[in-house]
PDB file of C-alpha atoms and ligand atoms in Angstrom:
ATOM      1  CA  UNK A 862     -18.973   8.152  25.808  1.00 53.00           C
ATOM      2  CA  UNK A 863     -19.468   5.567  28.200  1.00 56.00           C
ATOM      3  CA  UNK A 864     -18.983   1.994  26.398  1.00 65.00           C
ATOM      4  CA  UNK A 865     -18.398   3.362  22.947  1.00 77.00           C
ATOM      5  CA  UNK A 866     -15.764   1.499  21.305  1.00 86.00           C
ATOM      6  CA  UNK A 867     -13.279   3.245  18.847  1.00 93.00           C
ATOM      7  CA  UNK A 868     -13.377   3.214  15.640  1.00 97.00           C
ATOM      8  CA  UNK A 869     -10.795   1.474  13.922  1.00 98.00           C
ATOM      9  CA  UNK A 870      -9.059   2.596  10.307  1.00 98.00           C
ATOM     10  CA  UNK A 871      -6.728   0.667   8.482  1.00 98.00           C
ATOM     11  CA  UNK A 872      -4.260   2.973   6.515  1.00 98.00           C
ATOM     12  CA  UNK A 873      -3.274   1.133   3.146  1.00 98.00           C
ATOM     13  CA  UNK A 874      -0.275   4.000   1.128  1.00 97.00           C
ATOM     14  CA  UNK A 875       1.027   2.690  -1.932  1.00 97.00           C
ATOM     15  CA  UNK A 876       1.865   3.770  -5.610  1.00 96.00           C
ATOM     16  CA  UNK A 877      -0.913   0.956  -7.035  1.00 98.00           C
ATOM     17  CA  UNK A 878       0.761   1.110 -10.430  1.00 97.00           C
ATOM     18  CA  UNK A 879      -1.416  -0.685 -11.083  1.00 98.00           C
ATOM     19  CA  UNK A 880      -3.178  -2.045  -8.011  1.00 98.00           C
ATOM     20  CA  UNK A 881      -3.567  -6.015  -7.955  1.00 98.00           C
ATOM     21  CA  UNK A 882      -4.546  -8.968  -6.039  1.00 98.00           C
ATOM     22  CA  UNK A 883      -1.738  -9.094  -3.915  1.00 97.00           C
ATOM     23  CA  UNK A 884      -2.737  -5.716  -2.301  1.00 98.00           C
ATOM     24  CA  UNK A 885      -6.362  -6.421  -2.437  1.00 98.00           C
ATOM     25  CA  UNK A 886      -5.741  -9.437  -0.468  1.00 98.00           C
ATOM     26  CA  UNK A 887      -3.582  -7.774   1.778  1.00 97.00           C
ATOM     27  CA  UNK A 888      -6.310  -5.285   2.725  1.00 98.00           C
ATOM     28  CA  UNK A 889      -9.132  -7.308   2.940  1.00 98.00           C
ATOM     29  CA  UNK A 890      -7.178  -9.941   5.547  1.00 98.00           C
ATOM     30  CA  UNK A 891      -6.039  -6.683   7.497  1.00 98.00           C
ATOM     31  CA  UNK A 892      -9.762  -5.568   7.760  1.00 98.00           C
ATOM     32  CA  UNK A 893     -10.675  -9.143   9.037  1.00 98.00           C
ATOM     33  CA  UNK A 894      -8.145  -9.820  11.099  1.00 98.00           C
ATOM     34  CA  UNK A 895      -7.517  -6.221  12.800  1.00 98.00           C
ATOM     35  CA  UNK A 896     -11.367  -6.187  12.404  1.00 98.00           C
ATOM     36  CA  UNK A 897     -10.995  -2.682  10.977  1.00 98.00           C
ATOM     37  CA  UNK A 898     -14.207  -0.231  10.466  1.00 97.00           C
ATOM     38  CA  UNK A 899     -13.096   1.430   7.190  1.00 97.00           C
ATOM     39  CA  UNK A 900      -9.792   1.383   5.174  1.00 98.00           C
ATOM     40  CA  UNK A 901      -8.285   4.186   3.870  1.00 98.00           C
ATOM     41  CA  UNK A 902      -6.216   3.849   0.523  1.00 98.00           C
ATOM     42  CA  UNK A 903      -3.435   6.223   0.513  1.00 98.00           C
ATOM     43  CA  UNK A 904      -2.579   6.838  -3.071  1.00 97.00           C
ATOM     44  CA  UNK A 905       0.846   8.698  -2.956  1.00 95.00           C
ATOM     45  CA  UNK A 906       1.788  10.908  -5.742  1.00 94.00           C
ATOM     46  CA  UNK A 907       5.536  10.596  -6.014  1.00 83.00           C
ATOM     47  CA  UNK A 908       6.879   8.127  -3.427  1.00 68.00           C
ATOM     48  CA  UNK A 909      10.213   9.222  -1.544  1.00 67.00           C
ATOM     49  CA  UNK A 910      11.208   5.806  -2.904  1.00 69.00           C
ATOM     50  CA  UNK A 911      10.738   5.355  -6.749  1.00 66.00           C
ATOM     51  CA  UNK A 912      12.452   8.516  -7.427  1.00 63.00           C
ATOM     52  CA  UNK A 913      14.144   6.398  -9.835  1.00 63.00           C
ATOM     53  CA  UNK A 914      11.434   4.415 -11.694  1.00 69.00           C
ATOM     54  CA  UNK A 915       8.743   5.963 -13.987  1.00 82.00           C
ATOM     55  CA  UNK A 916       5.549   6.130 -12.683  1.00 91.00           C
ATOM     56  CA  UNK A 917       1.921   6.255 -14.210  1.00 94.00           C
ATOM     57  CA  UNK A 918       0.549   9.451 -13.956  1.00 94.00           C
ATOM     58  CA  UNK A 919      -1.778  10.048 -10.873  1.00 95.00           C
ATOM     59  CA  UNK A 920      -4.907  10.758 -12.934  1.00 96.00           C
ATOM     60  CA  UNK A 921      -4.543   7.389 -14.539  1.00 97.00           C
ATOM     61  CA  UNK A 922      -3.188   5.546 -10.970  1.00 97.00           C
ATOM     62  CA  UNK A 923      -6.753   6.691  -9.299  1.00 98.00           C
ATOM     63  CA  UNK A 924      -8.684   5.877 -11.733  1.00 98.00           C
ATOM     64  CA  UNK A 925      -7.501   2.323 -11.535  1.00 98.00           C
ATOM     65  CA  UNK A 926      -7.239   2.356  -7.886  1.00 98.00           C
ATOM     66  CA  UNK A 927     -11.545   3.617  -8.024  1.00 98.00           C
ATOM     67  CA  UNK A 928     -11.992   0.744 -10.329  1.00 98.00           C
ATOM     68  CA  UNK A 929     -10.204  -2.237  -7.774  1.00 98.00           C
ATOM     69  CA  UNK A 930     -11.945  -0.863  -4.777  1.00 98.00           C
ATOM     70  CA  UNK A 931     -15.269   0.608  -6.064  1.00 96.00           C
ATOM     71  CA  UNK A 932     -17.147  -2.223  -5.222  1.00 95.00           C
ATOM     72  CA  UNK A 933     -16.503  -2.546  -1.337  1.00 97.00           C
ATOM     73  CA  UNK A 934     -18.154  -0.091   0.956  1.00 96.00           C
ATOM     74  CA  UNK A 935     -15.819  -0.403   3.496  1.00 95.00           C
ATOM     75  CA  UNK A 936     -12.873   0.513   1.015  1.00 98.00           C
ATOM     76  CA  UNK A 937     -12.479   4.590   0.265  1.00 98.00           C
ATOM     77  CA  UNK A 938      -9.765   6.552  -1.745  1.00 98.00           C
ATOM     78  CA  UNK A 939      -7.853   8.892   1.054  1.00 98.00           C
ATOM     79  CA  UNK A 940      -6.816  11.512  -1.371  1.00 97.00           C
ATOM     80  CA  UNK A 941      -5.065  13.225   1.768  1.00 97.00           C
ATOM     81  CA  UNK A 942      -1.532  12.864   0.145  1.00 97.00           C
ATOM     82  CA  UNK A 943      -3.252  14.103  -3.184  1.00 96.00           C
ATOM     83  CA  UNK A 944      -4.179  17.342  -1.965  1.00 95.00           C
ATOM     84  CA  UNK A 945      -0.766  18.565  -0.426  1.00 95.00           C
ATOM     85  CA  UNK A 946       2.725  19.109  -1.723  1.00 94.00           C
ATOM     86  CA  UNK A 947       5.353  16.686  -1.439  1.00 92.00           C
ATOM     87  CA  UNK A 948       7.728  14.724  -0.182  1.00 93.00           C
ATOM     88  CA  UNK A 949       4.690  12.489   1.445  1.00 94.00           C
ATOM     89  CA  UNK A 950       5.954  10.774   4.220  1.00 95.00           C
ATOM     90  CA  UNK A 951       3.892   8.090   6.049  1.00 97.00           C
ATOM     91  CA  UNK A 952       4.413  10.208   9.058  1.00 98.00           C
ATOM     92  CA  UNK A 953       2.825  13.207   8.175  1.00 97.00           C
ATOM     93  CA  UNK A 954       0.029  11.074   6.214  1.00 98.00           C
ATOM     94  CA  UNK A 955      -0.665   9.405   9.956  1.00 98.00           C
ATOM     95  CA  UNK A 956      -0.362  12.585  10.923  1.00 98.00           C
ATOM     96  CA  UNK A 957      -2.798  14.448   9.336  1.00 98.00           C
ATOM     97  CA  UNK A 958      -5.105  11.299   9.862  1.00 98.00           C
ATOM     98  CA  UNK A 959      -5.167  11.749  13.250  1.00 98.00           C
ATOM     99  CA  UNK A 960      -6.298  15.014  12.948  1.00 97.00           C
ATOM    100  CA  UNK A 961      -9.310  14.183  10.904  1.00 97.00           C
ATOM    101  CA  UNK A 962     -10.312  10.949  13.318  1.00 97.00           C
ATOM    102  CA  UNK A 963      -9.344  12.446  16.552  1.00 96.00           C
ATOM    103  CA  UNK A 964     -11.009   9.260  18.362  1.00 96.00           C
ATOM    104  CA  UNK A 965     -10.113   6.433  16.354  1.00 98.00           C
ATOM    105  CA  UNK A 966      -7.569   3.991  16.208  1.00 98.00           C
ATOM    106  CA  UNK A 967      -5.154   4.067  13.650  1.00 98.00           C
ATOM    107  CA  UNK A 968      -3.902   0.634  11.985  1.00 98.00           C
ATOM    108  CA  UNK A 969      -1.026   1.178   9.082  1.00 98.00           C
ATOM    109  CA  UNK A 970      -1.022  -1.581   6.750  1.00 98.00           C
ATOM    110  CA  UNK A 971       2.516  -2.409   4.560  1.00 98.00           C
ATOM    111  CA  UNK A 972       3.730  -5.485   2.863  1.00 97.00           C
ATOM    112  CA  UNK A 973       6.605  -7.563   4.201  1.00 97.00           C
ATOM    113  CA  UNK A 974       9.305  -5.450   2.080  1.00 96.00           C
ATOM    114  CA  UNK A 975       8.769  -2.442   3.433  1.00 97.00           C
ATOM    115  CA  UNK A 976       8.509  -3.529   7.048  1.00 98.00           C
ATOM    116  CA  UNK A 977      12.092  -4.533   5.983  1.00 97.00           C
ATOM    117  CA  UNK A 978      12.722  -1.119   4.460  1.00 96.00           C
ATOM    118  CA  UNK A 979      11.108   1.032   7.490  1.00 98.00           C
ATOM    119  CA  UNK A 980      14.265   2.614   9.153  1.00 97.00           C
ATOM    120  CA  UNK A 981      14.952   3.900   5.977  1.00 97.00           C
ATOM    121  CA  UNK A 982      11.445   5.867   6.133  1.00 96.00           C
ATOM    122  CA  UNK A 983      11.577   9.662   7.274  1.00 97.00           C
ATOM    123  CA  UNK A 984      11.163   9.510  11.042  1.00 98.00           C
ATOM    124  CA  UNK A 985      10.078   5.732  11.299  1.00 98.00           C
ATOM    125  CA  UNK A 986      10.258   5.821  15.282  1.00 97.00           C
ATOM    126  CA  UNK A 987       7.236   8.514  15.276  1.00 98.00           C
ATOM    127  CA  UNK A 988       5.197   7.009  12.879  1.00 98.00           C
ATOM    128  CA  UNK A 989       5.201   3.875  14.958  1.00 98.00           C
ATOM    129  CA  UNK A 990       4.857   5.984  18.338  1.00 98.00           C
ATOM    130  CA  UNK A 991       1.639   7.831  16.204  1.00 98.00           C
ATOM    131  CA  UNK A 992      -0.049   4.597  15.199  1.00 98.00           C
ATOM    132  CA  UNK A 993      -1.831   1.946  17.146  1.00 98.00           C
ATOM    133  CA  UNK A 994      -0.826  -1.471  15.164  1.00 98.00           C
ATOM    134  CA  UNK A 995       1.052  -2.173  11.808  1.00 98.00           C
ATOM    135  CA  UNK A 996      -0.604  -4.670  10.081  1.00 98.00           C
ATOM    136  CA  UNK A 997       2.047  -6.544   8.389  1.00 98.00           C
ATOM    137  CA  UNK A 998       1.756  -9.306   5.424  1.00 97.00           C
ATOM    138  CA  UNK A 999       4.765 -11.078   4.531  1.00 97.00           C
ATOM    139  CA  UNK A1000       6.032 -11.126   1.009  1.00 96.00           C
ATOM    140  CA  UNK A1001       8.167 -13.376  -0.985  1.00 96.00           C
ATOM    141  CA  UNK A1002      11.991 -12.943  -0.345  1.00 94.00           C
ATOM    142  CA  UNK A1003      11.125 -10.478   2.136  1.00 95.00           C
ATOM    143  CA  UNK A1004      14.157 -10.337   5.152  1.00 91.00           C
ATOM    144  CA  UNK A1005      12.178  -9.605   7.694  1.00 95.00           C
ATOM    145  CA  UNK A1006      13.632  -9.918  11.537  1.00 95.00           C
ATOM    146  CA  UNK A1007      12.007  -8.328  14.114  1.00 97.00           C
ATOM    147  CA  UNK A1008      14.760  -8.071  16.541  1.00 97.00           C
ATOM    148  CA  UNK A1009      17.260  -6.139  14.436  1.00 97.00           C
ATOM    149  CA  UNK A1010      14.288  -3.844  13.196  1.00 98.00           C
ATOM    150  CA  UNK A1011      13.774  -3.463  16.743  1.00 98.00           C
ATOM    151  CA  UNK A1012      17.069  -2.453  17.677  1.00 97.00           C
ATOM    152  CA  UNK A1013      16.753   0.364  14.681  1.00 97.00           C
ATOM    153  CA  UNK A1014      13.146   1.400  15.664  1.00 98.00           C
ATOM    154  CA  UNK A1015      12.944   0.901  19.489  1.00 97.00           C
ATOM    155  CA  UNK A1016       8.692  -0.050  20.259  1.00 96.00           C
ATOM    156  CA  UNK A1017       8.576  -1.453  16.736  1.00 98.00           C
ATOM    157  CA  UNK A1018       7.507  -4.764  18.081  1.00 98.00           C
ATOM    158  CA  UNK A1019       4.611  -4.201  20.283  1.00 98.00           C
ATOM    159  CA  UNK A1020       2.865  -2.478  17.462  1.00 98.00           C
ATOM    160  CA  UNK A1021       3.554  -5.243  14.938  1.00 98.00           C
ATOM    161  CA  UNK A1022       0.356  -7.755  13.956  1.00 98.00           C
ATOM    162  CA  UNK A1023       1.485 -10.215  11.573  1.00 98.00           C
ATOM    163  CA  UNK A1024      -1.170 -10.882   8.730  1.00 98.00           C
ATOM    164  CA  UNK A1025      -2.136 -14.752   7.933  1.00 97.00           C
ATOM    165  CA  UNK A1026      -2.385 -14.912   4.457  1.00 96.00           C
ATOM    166  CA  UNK A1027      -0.714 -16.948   1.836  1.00 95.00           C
ATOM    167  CA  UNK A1028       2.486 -15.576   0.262  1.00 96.00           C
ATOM    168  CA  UNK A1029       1.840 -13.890  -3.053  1.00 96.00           C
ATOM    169  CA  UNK A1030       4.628 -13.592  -5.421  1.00 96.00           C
ATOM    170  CA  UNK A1031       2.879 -10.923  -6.969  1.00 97.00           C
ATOM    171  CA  UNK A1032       4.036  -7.099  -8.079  1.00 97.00           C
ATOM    172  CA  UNK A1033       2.997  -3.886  -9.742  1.00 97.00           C
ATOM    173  CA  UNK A1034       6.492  -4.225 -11.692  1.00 96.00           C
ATOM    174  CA  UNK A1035       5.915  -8.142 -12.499  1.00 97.00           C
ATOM    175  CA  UNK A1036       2.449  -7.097 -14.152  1.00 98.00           C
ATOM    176  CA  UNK A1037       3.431  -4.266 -15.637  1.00 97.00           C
ATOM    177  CA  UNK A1038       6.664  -6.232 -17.532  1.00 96.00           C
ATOM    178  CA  UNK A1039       3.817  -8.923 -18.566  1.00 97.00           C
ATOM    179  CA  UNK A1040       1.609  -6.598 -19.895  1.00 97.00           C
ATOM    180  CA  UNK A1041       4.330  -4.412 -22.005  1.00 95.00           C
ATOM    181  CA  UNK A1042       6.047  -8.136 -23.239  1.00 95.00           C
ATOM    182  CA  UNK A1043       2.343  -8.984 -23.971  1.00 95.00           C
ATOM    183  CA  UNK A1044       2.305 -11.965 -21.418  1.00 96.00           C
ATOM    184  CA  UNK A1045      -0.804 -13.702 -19.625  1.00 97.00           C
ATOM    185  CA  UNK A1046      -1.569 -10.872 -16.595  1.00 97.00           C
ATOM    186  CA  UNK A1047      -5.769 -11.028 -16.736  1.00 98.00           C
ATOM    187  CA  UNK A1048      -6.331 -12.498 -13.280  1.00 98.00           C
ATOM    188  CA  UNK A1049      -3.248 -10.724 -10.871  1.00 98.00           C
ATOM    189  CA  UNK A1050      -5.966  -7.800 -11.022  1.00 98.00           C
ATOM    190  CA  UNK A1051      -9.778  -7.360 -10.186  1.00 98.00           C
ATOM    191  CA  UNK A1052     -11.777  -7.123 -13.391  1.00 98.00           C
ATOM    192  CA  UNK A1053     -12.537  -3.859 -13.458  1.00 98.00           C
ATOM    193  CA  UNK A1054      -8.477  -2.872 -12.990  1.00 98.00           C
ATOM    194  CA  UNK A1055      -8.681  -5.799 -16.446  1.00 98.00           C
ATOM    195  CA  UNK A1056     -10.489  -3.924 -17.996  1.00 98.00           C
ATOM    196  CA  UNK A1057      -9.833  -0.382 -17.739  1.00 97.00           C
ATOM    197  CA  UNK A1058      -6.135  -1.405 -18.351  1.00 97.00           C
ATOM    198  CA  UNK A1059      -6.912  -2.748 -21.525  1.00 97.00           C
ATOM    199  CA  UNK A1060      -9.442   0.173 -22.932  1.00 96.00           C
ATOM    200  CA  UNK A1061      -6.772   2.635 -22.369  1.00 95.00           C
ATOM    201  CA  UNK A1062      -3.917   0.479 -23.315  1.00 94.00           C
ATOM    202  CA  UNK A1063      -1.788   1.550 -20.167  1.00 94.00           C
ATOM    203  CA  UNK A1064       1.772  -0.479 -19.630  1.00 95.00           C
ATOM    204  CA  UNK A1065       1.237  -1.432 -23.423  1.00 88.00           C
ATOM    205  CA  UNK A1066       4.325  -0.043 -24.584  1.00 73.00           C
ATOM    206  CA  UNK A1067       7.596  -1.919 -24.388  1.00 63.00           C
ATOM    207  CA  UNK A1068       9.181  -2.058 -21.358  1.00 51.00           C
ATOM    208  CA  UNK A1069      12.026  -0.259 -22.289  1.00 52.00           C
ATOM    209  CA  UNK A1070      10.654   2.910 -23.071  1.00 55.00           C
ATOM    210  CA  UNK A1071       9.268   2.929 -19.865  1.00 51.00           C
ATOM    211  CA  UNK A1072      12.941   3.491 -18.612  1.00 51.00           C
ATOM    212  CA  UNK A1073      12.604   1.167 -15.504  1.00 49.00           C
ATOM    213  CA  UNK A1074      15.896  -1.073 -14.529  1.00 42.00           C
ATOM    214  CA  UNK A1075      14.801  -4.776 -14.229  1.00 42.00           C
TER     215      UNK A1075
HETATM  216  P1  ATP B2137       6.079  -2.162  -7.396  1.00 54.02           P
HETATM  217  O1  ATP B2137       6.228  -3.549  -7.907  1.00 54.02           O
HETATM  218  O2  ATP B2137       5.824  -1.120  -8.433  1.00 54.02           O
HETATM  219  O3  ATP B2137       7.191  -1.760  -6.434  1.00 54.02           O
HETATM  220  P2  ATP B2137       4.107  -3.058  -5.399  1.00 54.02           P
HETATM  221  O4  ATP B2137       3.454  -4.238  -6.014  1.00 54.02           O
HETATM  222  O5  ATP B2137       5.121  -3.309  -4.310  1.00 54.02           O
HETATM  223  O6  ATP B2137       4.718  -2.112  -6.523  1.00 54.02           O
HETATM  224  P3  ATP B2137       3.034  -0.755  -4.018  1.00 54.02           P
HETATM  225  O7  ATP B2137       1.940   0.117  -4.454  1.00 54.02           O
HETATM  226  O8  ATP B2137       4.405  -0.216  -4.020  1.00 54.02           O
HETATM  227  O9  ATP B2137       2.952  -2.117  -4.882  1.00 54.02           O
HETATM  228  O10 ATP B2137       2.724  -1.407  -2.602  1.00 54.02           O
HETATM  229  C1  ATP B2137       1.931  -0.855  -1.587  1.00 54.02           C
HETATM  230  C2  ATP B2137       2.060  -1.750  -0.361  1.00 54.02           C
HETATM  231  O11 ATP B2137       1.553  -3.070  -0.665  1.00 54.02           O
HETATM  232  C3  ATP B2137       3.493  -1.964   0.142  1.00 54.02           C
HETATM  233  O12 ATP B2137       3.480  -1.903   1.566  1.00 54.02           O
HETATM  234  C4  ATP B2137       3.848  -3.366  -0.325  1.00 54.02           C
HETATM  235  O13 ATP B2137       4.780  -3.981   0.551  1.00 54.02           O
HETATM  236  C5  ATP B2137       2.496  -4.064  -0.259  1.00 54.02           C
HETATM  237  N1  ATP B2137       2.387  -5.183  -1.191  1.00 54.02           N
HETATM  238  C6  ATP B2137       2.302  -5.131  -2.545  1.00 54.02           C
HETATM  239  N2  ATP B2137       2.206  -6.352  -3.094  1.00 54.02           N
HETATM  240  C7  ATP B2137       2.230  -7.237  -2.053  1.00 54.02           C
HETATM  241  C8  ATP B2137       2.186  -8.676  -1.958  1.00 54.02           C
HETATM  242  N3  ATP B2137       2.128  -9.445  -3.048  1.00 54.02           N
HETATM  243  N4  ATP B2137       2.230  -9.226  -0.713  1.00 54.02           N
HETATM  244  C9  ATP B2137       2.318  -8.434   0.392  1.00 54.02           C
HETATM  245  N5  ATP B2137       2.358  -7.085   0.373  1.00 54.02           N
HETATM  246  C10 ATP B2137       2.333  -6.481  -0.830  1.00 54.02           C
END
């Protein structure tokens, strides 16, 4: 119709074991500055790439990802990965979303890491061709340059909006080694992620057990 703008979706995938500030921030500066509709949190069952570490167990993962983003409207669990078999690639995830919001814009939203890490994704060069702009917020120690990424991913570039925010040297890992050495992790998560943690004692146990390489 006539003068009808798109809508516009931010697409937020990540393992959110457990979800924190850093990715809360990340979203809510995307939606601002992308000025995004809705956001869709992608919460992927078994990422391609943490086959090596061990990972909370979905049930527990959404139920702390419900609890960070309950409390904003504009924020919704995507449980589009959730319903269908693996591998879950980004690409198919976009995919699939495009399907379901045939007339919207599609904005995927990463940290600065895995803009780094995106020719390693399956089929990187479609996903970018599928999407309409990839929000990206750098990350401490990221290595992020734009012109060899391009040369890897040709049309990278143009679909690249870089995020202002203020570097957060914060991680799933770091908080989950703080709360299984019994460190100080109350405010690198909303209150509600707080507090759930702690009545089901999740990432209590030491880290070792939890068999993940430092
Ligand atoms: P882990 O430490 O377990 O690897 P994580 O903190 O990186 O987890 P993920 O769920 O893997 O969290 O991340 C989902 C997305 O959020 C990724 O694109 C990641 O780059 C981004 N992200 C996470 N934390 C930050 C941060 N502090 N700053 C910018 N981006 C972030």
């Amino acid at each position: 119709m006539a003068g009808m703008k798109a809508q516009r979706i931010g697409v937020f995938g990540g393992t959110f074991d457990p979800p924190h500030v850093g990715h809360l921030i990340l979203a809510a500066e995307a939606q601002d500055q992308l000025r995004l509709d809705r956001l869709l949190w992608v919460l992927t069952p078994d990422p391609p790439h943490k086959q090596d570490q061990s990972i909370s167990p979905l049930s527990i993962r959404m139920k702390l990802l419900l609890a960070a983003i309950g409390d904003n409207p504009s924020f919704e669990l995507c449980r589009v990965d959730m319903e269908r078999p693996g591998p879950h690639y980004a690409v198919d995830t976009v995919q699939i979303l495009k399907g379901q919001f045939p007339s919207s814009e599609i904005y995927y939203l990463i940290g600065g890491d895995s803009l780094h890490d995106l020719p390693t994704w399956h089929q990187p060069q479609r996903l970018i061709h599928l999407i309409d702009g990839l929000g990206v917020m750098r990350r401490p120690g990221d290595e992020v340059d734009l012109r060899e990424l391009e040369q890897k991913i040709p049309g990278l570039t143009v679909k690249v909006c870089f995020i202002e925010a203020p570097l957060l040297e914060i991680s799933a890992r770091q908080i989950r080694q703080r709360i299984s050495a019994g460190r100080a992790y109350r405010y690198y998560v909303p209150p509600a992620v707080y507090r759930l943690i702690e009545e089901l004692g999740i990432y209590h146990l030491p880290f070792s057990s939890r068999q993940e390489a430092s």
